[in-house]
CSV table of C-alpha atoms and ligand atoms in Angstrom, one decimal:
chain,number,residue,atom,x,y,z
A,1,MET,CA,37.8,16.1,34.1
A,2,ASP,CA,34.9,17.6,31.9
A,3,VAL,CA,32.1,15.3,30.9
A,4,LEU,CA,33.5,14.5,27.3
A,5,THR,CA,36.9,13.5,28.6
A,6,GLU,CA,35.1,11.4,31.3
A,7,LEU,CA,33.2,9.6,28.5
A,8,GLN,CA,36.2,9.2,26.5
A,9,TYR,CA,38.1,7.7,29.4
A,10,PHE,CA,35.1,5.3,30.1
A,11,PHE,CA,35.1,3.9,26.5
A,12,MET,CA,39.0,3.7,26.4
A,13,LEU,CA,38.8,1.7,29.6
A,14,HIS,CA,36.2,-0.6,28.2
A,15,ASN,CA,38.2,-0.7,24.9
A,16,THR,CA,35.0,0.3,23.1
A,17,ILE,CA,34.4,3.2,20.9
A,18,MET,CA,30.9,4.3,20.0
A,19,SER,CA,30.5,3.8,16.3
A,20,LEU,CA,27.8,4.2,13.7
A,21,ILE,CA,27.3,1.0,11.7
A,22,SER,CA,25.5,1.0,8.4
A,23,ILE,CA,23.7,-2.0,7.2
A,24,ILE,CA,22.9,-2.2,3.6
A,25,VAL,CA,20.1,-4.7,2.5
A,26,PRO,CA,19.4,-5.1,-1.3
A,27,CYS,CA,16.0,-6.3,-1.7
A,28,TYR,CA,14.4,-7.7,-4.8
A,29,ASN,CA,10.9,-9.3,-4.2
A,30,GLU,CA,11.6,-9.9,-0.5
A,31,ASP,CA,8.3,-9.1,1.1
A,32,GLU,CA,8.3,-12.5,3.0
A,33,VAL,CA,11.5,-12.1,4.8
A,34,LEU,CA,11.6,-8.5,5.7
A,35,LEU,CA,9.9,-8.8,9.1
A,36,PRO,CA,11.9,-11.7,10.2
A,37,PHE,CA,15.1,-9.7,9.0
A,38,VAL,CA,14.1,-6.6,11.1
A,39,GLN,CA,13.7,-8.8,14.1
A,40,GLU,CA,17.1,-10.3,13.7
A,41,ILE,CA,18.8,-7.0,13.2
A,42,ALA,CA,17.0,-5.8,16.5
A,43,LYS,CA,18.6,-8.7,18.4
A,44,VAL,CA,22.2,-7.5,17.1
A,45,GLU,CA,21.4,-3.9,18.0
A,46,ARG,CA,20.6,-5.3,21.5
A,47,ALA,CA,23.9,-7.1,21.6
A,48,LEU,CA,25.9,-4.2,20.7
A,49,PRO,CA,24.2,-1.5,23.0
A,50,SER,CA,27.2,0.9,22.9
A,51,ASP,CA,27.0,1.4,19.1
A,52,SER,CA,24.4,3.0,16.9
A,53,PHE,CA,22.9,1.5,13.7
A,54,GLU,CA,21.5,2.8,10.4
A,55,VAL,CA,19.8,0.3,8.2
A,56,ILE,CA,19.5,1.1,4.5
A,57,PHE,CA,17.2,-1.0,2.5
A,58,VAL,CA,17.6,-0.7,-1.3
A,59,ASP,CA,14.5,-1.8,-3.3
A,60,ASP,CA,15.8,-3.1,-6.5
A,61,GLY,CA,12.6,-2.5,-8.5
A,62,SER,CA,10.6,-5.2,-6.7
A,63,THR,CA,7.2,-6.2,-8.2
A,64,ASP,CA,5.7,-7.6,-5.1
A,65,HIS,CA,5.0,-5.7,-1.8
A,66,THR,CA,8.5,-5.1,-0.7
A,67,LEU,CA,8.3,-1.4,-1.1
A,68,LYS,CA,5.0,-1.0,0.8
A,69,ILE,CA,6.4,-3.0,3.6
A,70,LEU,CA,9.7,-1.0,3.6
A,71,ARG,CA,7.7,2.2,3.8
A,72,GLU,CA,5.8,0.6,6.9
A,73,ILE,CA,9.1,-0.5,8.6
A,74,CYS,CA,10.8,2.8,7.9
A,75,ALA,CA,7.9,4.8,9.3
A,76,GLU,CA,8.0,3.1,12.5
A,77,ARG,CA,11.9,2.7,13.1
A,78,SER,CA,13.9,5.9,13.0
A,79,GLU,CA,17.2,4.2,12.3
A,80,THR,CA,16.0,2.6,8.9
A,81,ARG,CA,15.6,4.2,5.6
A,82,TYR,CA,15.1,3.0,2.2
A,83,LEU,CA,15.9,3.8,-1.5
A,84,SER,CA,13.7,2.5,-4.2
A,85,PHE,CA,14.9,2.0,-7.7
A,86,SER,CA,12.9,2.8,-10.9
A,87,ARG,CA,13.4,-0.8,-12.2
A,88,ASN,CA,15.5,-3.9,-11.4
A,89,PHE,CA,19.2,-2.7,-11.8
A,90,GLY,CA,20.6,-5.8,-10.3
A,91,LYS,CA,22.2,-6.6,-6.7
A,92,GLU,CA,25.5,-4.9,-7.7
A,93,ALA,CA,23.8,-1.5,-8.3
A,94,ALA,CA,21.8,-1.9,-5.1
A,95,MET,CA,25.0,-2.5,-3.1
A,96,LEU,CA,26.6,0.6,-4.6
A,97,ALA,CA,23.6,2.7,-4.0
A,98,GLY,CA,23.7,1.6,-0.3
A,99,LEU,CA,27.3,2.1,0.1
A,100,LYS,CA,27.0,5.8,-1.4
A,101,GLU,CA,24.2,6.4,1.1
A,102,ALA,CA,26.0,4.9,4.2
A,103,GLN,CA,27.2,7.4,6.7
A,104,GLY,CA,28.6,4.8,9.1
A,105,ASP,CA,32.2,4.3,10.5
A,106,TYR,CA,31.6,0.8,9.3
A,107,ALA,CA,29.2,-0.7,6.7
A,108,ALA,CA,28.2,-4.3,5.9
A,109,VAL,CA,26.1,-5.4,2.9
A,110,MET,CA,23.6,-8.2,4.1
A,111,ASP,CA,21.2,-10.2,2.2
A,112,ALA,CA,17.6,-9.8,3.2
A,113,ASP,CA,16.9,-13.5,3.2
A,114,LEU,CA,19.1,-13.9,6.5
A,115,GLN,CA,21.4,-16.1,4.5
A,116,ASP,CA,24.1,-13.7,5.7
A,117,PRO,CA,23.7,-14.3,9.5
A,118,PRO,CA,23.3,-10.9,11.4
A,119,SER,CA,24.4,-12.8,14.4
A,120,LEU,CA,28.0,-12.7,13.0
A,121,LEU,CA,28.2,-8.9,13.2
A,122,PRO,CA,29.6,-8.7,16.7
A,123,GLU,CA,32.4,-10.9,15.6
A,124,LEU,CA,33.1,-9.0,12.4
A,125,LEU,CA,33.1,-5.8,14.4
A,126,HIS,CA,35.5,-7.2,17.0
A,127,ALA,CA,37.9,-8.2,14.1
A,128,VAL,CA,37.9,-4.7,12.5
A,129,ARG,CA,37.8,-2.6,15.8
A,130,GLU,CA,40.0,-4.6,18.1
A,131,GLU,CA,42.1,-7.1,16.1
A,132,GLY,CA,43.6,-4.4,13.7
A,133,TYR,CA,41.8,-5.6,10.5
A,134,ASP,CA,40.6,-3.1,8.0
A,135,CYS,CA,37.6,-5.4,7.0
A,136,ALA,CA,36.2,-8.7,8.1
A,137,GLY,CA,34.6,-10.9,5.3
A,138,THR,CA,32.5,-13.9,5.6
A,139,ARG,CA,32.9,-17.3,3.8
A,140,ARG,CA,30.6,-20.2,3.3
A,141,VAL,CA,32.5,-23.4,4.0
A,142,THR,CA,29.5,-25.5,2.8
A,143,ARG,CA,27.0,-25.2,0.1
A,144,LYS,CA,24.5,-27.6,1.8
A,145,GLY,CA,20.9,-27.1,0.1
A,146,GLU,CA,22.3,-25.7,-3.1
A,147,PRO,CA,21.8,-27.6,-6.3
A,148,VAL,CA,24.8,-29.8,-7.1
A,149,VAL,CA,25.2,-28.4,-10.7
A,150,ARG,CA,25.4,-24.8,-9.3
A,151,SER,CA,28.1,-25.8,-6.6
A,152,LEU,CA,30.1,-27.4,-9.3
A,153,PHE,CA,30.0,-24.5,-11.7
A,154,ALA,CA,30.8,-22.3,-8.8
A,155,LYS,CA,34.0,-24.3,-7.9
A,156,MET,CA,35.0,-24.3,-11.5
A,157,PHE,CA,34.6,-20.6,-11.7
A,158,TYR,CA,36.7,-20.0,-8.6
A,159,ILE,CA,39.5,-22.3,-10.0
A,160,CYS,CA,39.4,-20.6,-13.3
A,161,ILE,CA,39.4,-16.9,-12.1
A,162,ASN,CA,42.1,-17.5,-9.6
A,163,LYS,CA,44.4,-19.2,-12.4
A,164,ILE,CA,43.8,-16.4,-14.9
A,165,SER,CA,43.4,-13.3,-12.7
A,166,ASP,CA,45.8,-11.3,-10.6
A,167,THR,CA,43.0,-10.6,-8.1
A,168,GLN,CA,42.5,-13.6,-6.2
A,169,ILE,CA,39.0,-14.3,-5.0
A,170,VAL,CA,38.3,-16.5,-1.9
A,171,ASP,CA,36.2,-19.6,-2.7
A,172,GLY,CA,32.8,-19.1,-0.9
A,173,ALA,CA,33.3,-15.5,-0.1
A,174,ARG,CA,29.9,-13.7,0.5
A,175,ASP,CA,29.2,-10.0,-0.2
A,176,TYR,CA,28.5,-9.9,3.5
A,177,LYS,CA,31.7,-8.0,4.7
A,178,LEU,CA,32.2,-5.4,7.4
A,179,MET,CA,34.3,-2.6,6.0
A,180,GLY,CA,36.0,0.2,7.8
A,181,ARG,CA,35.5,3.9,6.3
A,182,PRO,CA,38.8,3.7,4.3
A,183,VAL,CA,37.8,0.5,2.6
A,184,ILE,CA,34.3,1.9,1.9
A,185,ASP,CA,35.7,5.0,0.4
A,186,ALA,CA,38.2,3.0,-1.8
A,187,ILE,CA,35.5,0.9,-3.1
A,188,LEU,CA,33.3,3.9,-4.0
A,189,SER,CA,36.2,5.5,-5.8
A,190,LEU,CA,36.0,2.6,-8.4
A,191,ASN,CA,33.5,4.0,-10.7
A,192,GLU,CA,33.3,1.1,-13.3
A,193,TYR,CA,29.9,0.5,-14.7
A,194,ASN,CA,30.3,-3.3,-15.1
A,195,ARG,CA,30.7,-4.1,-11.3
A,196,PHE,CA,31.9,-7.4,-9.7
A,197,SER,CA,32.0,-6.8,-6.1
A,198,LYS,CA,33.9,-9.9,-5.1
A,199,GLY,CA,36.6,-8.8,-7.3
A,200,LEU,CA,36.5,-5.1,-6.4
A,201,ASN,CA,36.6,-6.0,-2.7
A,202,GLU,CA,39.8,-8.0,-3.4
A,203,TRP,CA,41.2,-5.5,-5.8
A,204,VAL,CA,41.3,-2.5,-3.2
A,205,GLY,CA,43.5,-4.7,-1.0
A,206,PHE,CA,43.6,-4.0,2.8
A,207,ARG,CA,43.8,-6.5,5.6
A,208,THR,CA,40.8,-8.8,5.7
A,209,LYS,CA,39.9,-11.4,8.3
A,210,TRP,CA,37.7,-14.3,7.0
A,211,VAL,CA,35.0,-15.6,9.3
A,212,GLU,CA,33.6,-18.9,8.2
A,213,PHE,CA,30.2,-20.1,8.5
A,214,GLN,CA,27.9,-23.1,7.5
A,215,ASN,CA,25.6,-22.3,4.6
A,216,VAL,CA,22.0,-21.2,5.9
A,217,GLU,CA,18.9,-21.7,3.7
A,218,ARG,CA,16.7,-18.7,2.9
A,219,VAL,CA,14.0,-18.0,5.6
A,220,ALA,CA,11.3,-17.9,2.9
A,221,GLY,CA,11.0,-17.0,-0.8
A,222,GLU,CA,13.2,-18.1,-3.7
A,223,THR,CA,16.6,-17.2,-5.0
A,224,LYS,CA,16.7,-14.4,-7.5
A,225,TRP,CA,19.7,-15.8,-9.4
A,226,SER,CA,18.7,-18.2,-12.2
A,227,PHE,CA,21.6,-20.3,-13.6
A,228,TRP,CA,21.7,-18.0,-16.7
A,229,LYS,CA,22.2,-14.8,-14.4
A,230,LEU,CA,24.9,-16.6,-12.6
A,231,PHE,CA,26.6,-17.5,-15.6
A,232,LYS,CA,26.6,-13.9,-16.8
A,233,TYR,CA,27.7,-12.7,-13.5
A,234,SER,CA,30.8,-15.0,-13.5
A,235,ALA,CA,31.6,-14.1,-17.2
A,236,GLU,CA,31.4,-10.5,-15.8
A,237,GLY,CA,34.1,-11.4,-13.2
A,238,LEU,CA,36.3,-13.2,-15.7
A,239,LEU,CA,36.2,-10.4,-18.2
A,240,GLY,CA,36.4,-7.6,-15.7
A,241,PHE,CA,39.4,-9.1,-13.9
A,242,SER,CA,41.5,-10.7,-16.6
A,243,THR,CA,42.6,-10.2,-20.1
A,244,ALA,CA,43.8,-13.8,-20.3
A,245,PRO,CA,41.0,-14.8,-22.8
A,246,LEU,CA,42.3,-12.2,-25.2
A,247,SER,CA,45.8,-13.6,-24.7
A,248,LEU,CA,44.5,-16.9,-25.4
A,249,ALA,CA,43.0,-15.9,-28.7
A,250,SER,CA,46.4,-14.5,-29.8
A,251,LEU,CA,48.1,-17.5,-28.6
A,252,LEU,CA,45.7,-19.8,-30.6
A,253,GLY,CA,46.3,-17.8,-33.7
A,254,LEU,CA,50.1,-17.9,-33.3
A,255,LEU,CA,50.0,-21.7,-32.6
A,256,PHE,CA,48.0,-22.3,-35.9
A,257,VAL,CA,50.2,-20.0,-38.1
A,258,VAL,CA,53.2,-22.2,-36.9
A,259,LEU,CA,51.2,-25.5,-37.5
A,260,SER,CA,50.3,-24.1,-41.0
A,261,PHE,CA,54.0,-23.4,-42.0
A,262,ILE,CA,54.9,-26.9,-41.0
A,263,ALA,CA,52.2,-28.5,-43.0
A,264,ILE,CA,52.9,-26.3,-46.0
A,265,ALA,CA,56.6,-27.3,-45.8
A,266,PHE,CA,55.7,-30.8,-45.5
A,267,LEU,CA,53.4,-30.9,-48.6
A,268,VAL,CA,55.8,-29.0,-50.7
A,269,LEU,CA,58.6,-31.5,-49.8
A,270,ARG,CA,56.4,-34.5,-50.4
A,271,GLN,CA,55.5,-33.3,-53.9
A,272,LEU,CA,59.3,-32.4,-54.8
A,273,LEU,CA,60.7,-35.7,-53.4
A,274,TRP,CA,57.9,-38.2,-54.0
A,275,HIS,CA,55.7,-36.7,-56.5
A,276,GLN,CA,52.7,-37.1,-54.1
A,277,SER,CA,49.9,-34.4,-54.4
A,278,VAL,CA,47.2,-34.1,-51.7
A,279,SER,CA,43.9,-35.6,-52.5
A,280,GLY,CA,40.5,-35.8,-50.9
A,281,TRP,CA,38.2,-32.9,-49.9
A,282,THR,CA,36.8,-34.3,-46.7
A,283,SER,CA,40.0,-33.5,-44.9
A,284,MET,CA,39.9,-30.0,-46.6
A,285,VAL,CA,36.3,-29.3,-45.3
A,286,CYS,CA,37.2,-30.6,-41.8
A,287,ILE,CA,40.1,-28.2,-41.5
A,288,LEU,CA,38.2,-25.3,-42.9
A,289,ILE,CA,35.4,-25.8,-40.4
A,290,PHE,CA,37.9,-26.2,-37.6
A,291,PHE,CA,39.5,-23.0,-38.4
A,292,SER,CA,36.4,-21.0,-39.0
A,293,GLY,CA,35.2,-22.1,-35.5
A,294,ILE,CA,38.6,-21.0,-33.9
A,295,GLN,CA,38.2,-17.6,-35.8
A,296,LEU,CA,34.7,-17.1,-34.6
A,297,LEU,CA,35.7,-18.1,-31.1
A,298,CYS,CA,38.5,-15.4,-31.0
A,299,THR,CA,36.2,-12.8,-32.6
A,300,GLY,CA,33.6,-13.6,-30.0
A,301,ILE,CA,36.2,-13.0,-27.1
A,302,ILE,CA,37.2,-9.8,-28.5
A,303,GLY,CA,33.6,-8.9,-29.1
A,304,GLN,CA,32.9,-9.4,-25.4
A,305,TYR,CA,35.6,-7.0,-24.3
A,306,LEU,CA,34.3,-4.5,-26.9
A,307,ALA,CA,30.8,-4.8,-25.6
A,308,LYS,CA,32.1,-4.1,-21.9
A,309,THR,CA,34.1,-1.2,-23.1
A,310,TYR,CA,30.9,0.1,-25.0
A,311,THR,CA,28.8,0.0,-21.9
A,312,GLU,CA,31.7,1.7,-19.9
A,313,VAL,CA,32.1,4.5,-22.2
A,314,LYS,CA,28.3,5.4,-22.4
A,315,ARG,CA,28.8,6.3,-18.8
A,316,ARG,CA,25.1,5.7,-17.9
A,317,PRO,CA,24.1,5.8,-14.2
A,318,HIS,CA,24.3,2.6,-12.3
A,319,TYR,CA,20.7,3.0,-11.2
A,320,ILE,CA,17.8,5.5,-10.9
A,321,ILE,CA,16.2,6.3,-7.7
A,322,LYS,CA,12.4,6.5,-7.9
A,323,GLU,CA,11.7,7.2,-4.1
A,324,SER,CA,13.5,7.3,-0.9
A,325,LYS,CA,12.5,7.5,2.8
A,326,SER,CA,12.8,11.3,2.9
A,327,ASP,CA,10.2,11.7,0.0
A,328,SER,CA,7.8,8.8,1.1
A,329,SER,CA,5.6,11.3,2.7
A,330,ARG,CA,4.6,12.9,-0.7
B,1,LIG,N1,18.9,-9.0,-5.0
B,1,LIG,C1,18.8,-7.9,-5.6
B,1,LIG,N2,18.7,-7.6,-6.9
B,1,LIG,C2,18.5,-8.7,-7.7
B,1,LIG,C3,18.8,-10.0,-7.3
B,1,LIG,C4,18.8,-10.2,-5.9
B,1,LIG,O1,18.8,-6.8,-4.8
B,1,LIG,O2,18.5,-8.6,-9.1
B,1,LIG,C5,19.0,-9.2,-3.7
B,1,LIG,C6,18.1,-10.3,-3.0
B,1,LIG,O3,16.8,-9.6,-2.6
B,1,LIG,C7,18.8,-10.8,-1.8
B,1,LIG,C8,20.3,-10.8,-2.2
B,1,LIG,O4,20.3,-9.9,-3.4
B,1,LIG,O5,18.7,-9.8,-0.7
B,1,LIG,C9,20.9,-12.0,-2.7
B,1,LIG,O6,19.9,-12.6,-3.5
B,1,LIG,P1,19.4,-14.1,-3.5
B,1,LIG,O7,19.2,-14.6,-2.2
B,1,LIG,O8,18.3,-14.4,-4.4
B,1,LIG,O9,20.9,-14.9,-4.0
B,1,LIG,P2,21.4,-16.3,-3.5
B,1,LIG,O10,21.6,-16.2,-2.0
B,1,LIG,O11,20.5,-17.4,-3.9
B,1,LIG,O12,22.8,-16.3,-4.2
B,2,LIG,MG1,20.1,-15.7,-0.6
């Protein structure tokens, strides 16, 4: 047996194949958490000695010391590198950039604040490598520590999107998901500008194992998602994965046309049979305001889809890279 075959035989015996695992970390003003994060990743690397790792940090236009710390971390550790955006393009853009950059057989996106526990990685890897799943996702089963209003709106969002969209989104699903190469390539083949990862991950299909965990609070720093940002993100999901709001607008239109025919017939008959004409402008004004409201609502819904189409057809890049590890020496 030559050396290569011997090695292959050894790994077959131990049911382990050496793989390259890419860890993608979007970072926006995370200077406080980067060092604890790197320490946690080092523990995972030690727990999986037969695999190799590449850690890709994506600095999403941070205004604190994130980039400076990333330069230092990457100078010290050969398996880490970074991309730095010219401005804040959002987490979706950062995840996309990381996935494009990833060379691994497997890739996982992980938040820098340790809310996506790196310690789950061996279990996720086991599911994909040995249990025959194409990817392994993580799901928060509690939202302890999160503001009540935020949890309530999140719950409503999941109920709503799963009712009106063909793409079913698992409640509490995180972006932290270990994906095999075919899944990564499938996601990268979706080129849309308005990205909603939770939906895209489901839309591509493949067999997913869900690993559940209790919510963990940030190690330091603050959430970067304001209520308004989250609201816009959920609208992105609803508009991107369902045309039901448009159907609702048409249905409302149809309903009121039928109602107005009934009302006209009633008024004409009342005049012919009992000689009673309609009086009072208050009711008239109320009806006018009501219908103007419905019309504006429907125009607004159509406008939202038009706006999304507008940003899609412009075909602007998802992000602009200002600096990366390879040119940090300049
Ligand atoms: N993030 C990003 N760009 C943004 C907002 C957030 O890259 O515009 C990153 C952030 O640095 C973190 C991850 O996305 O690593 C999740 O953000 P955060 O922890 O603020 O969200 P939460 O966990 O509160 O939903
Ligand atoms: Mg977080």
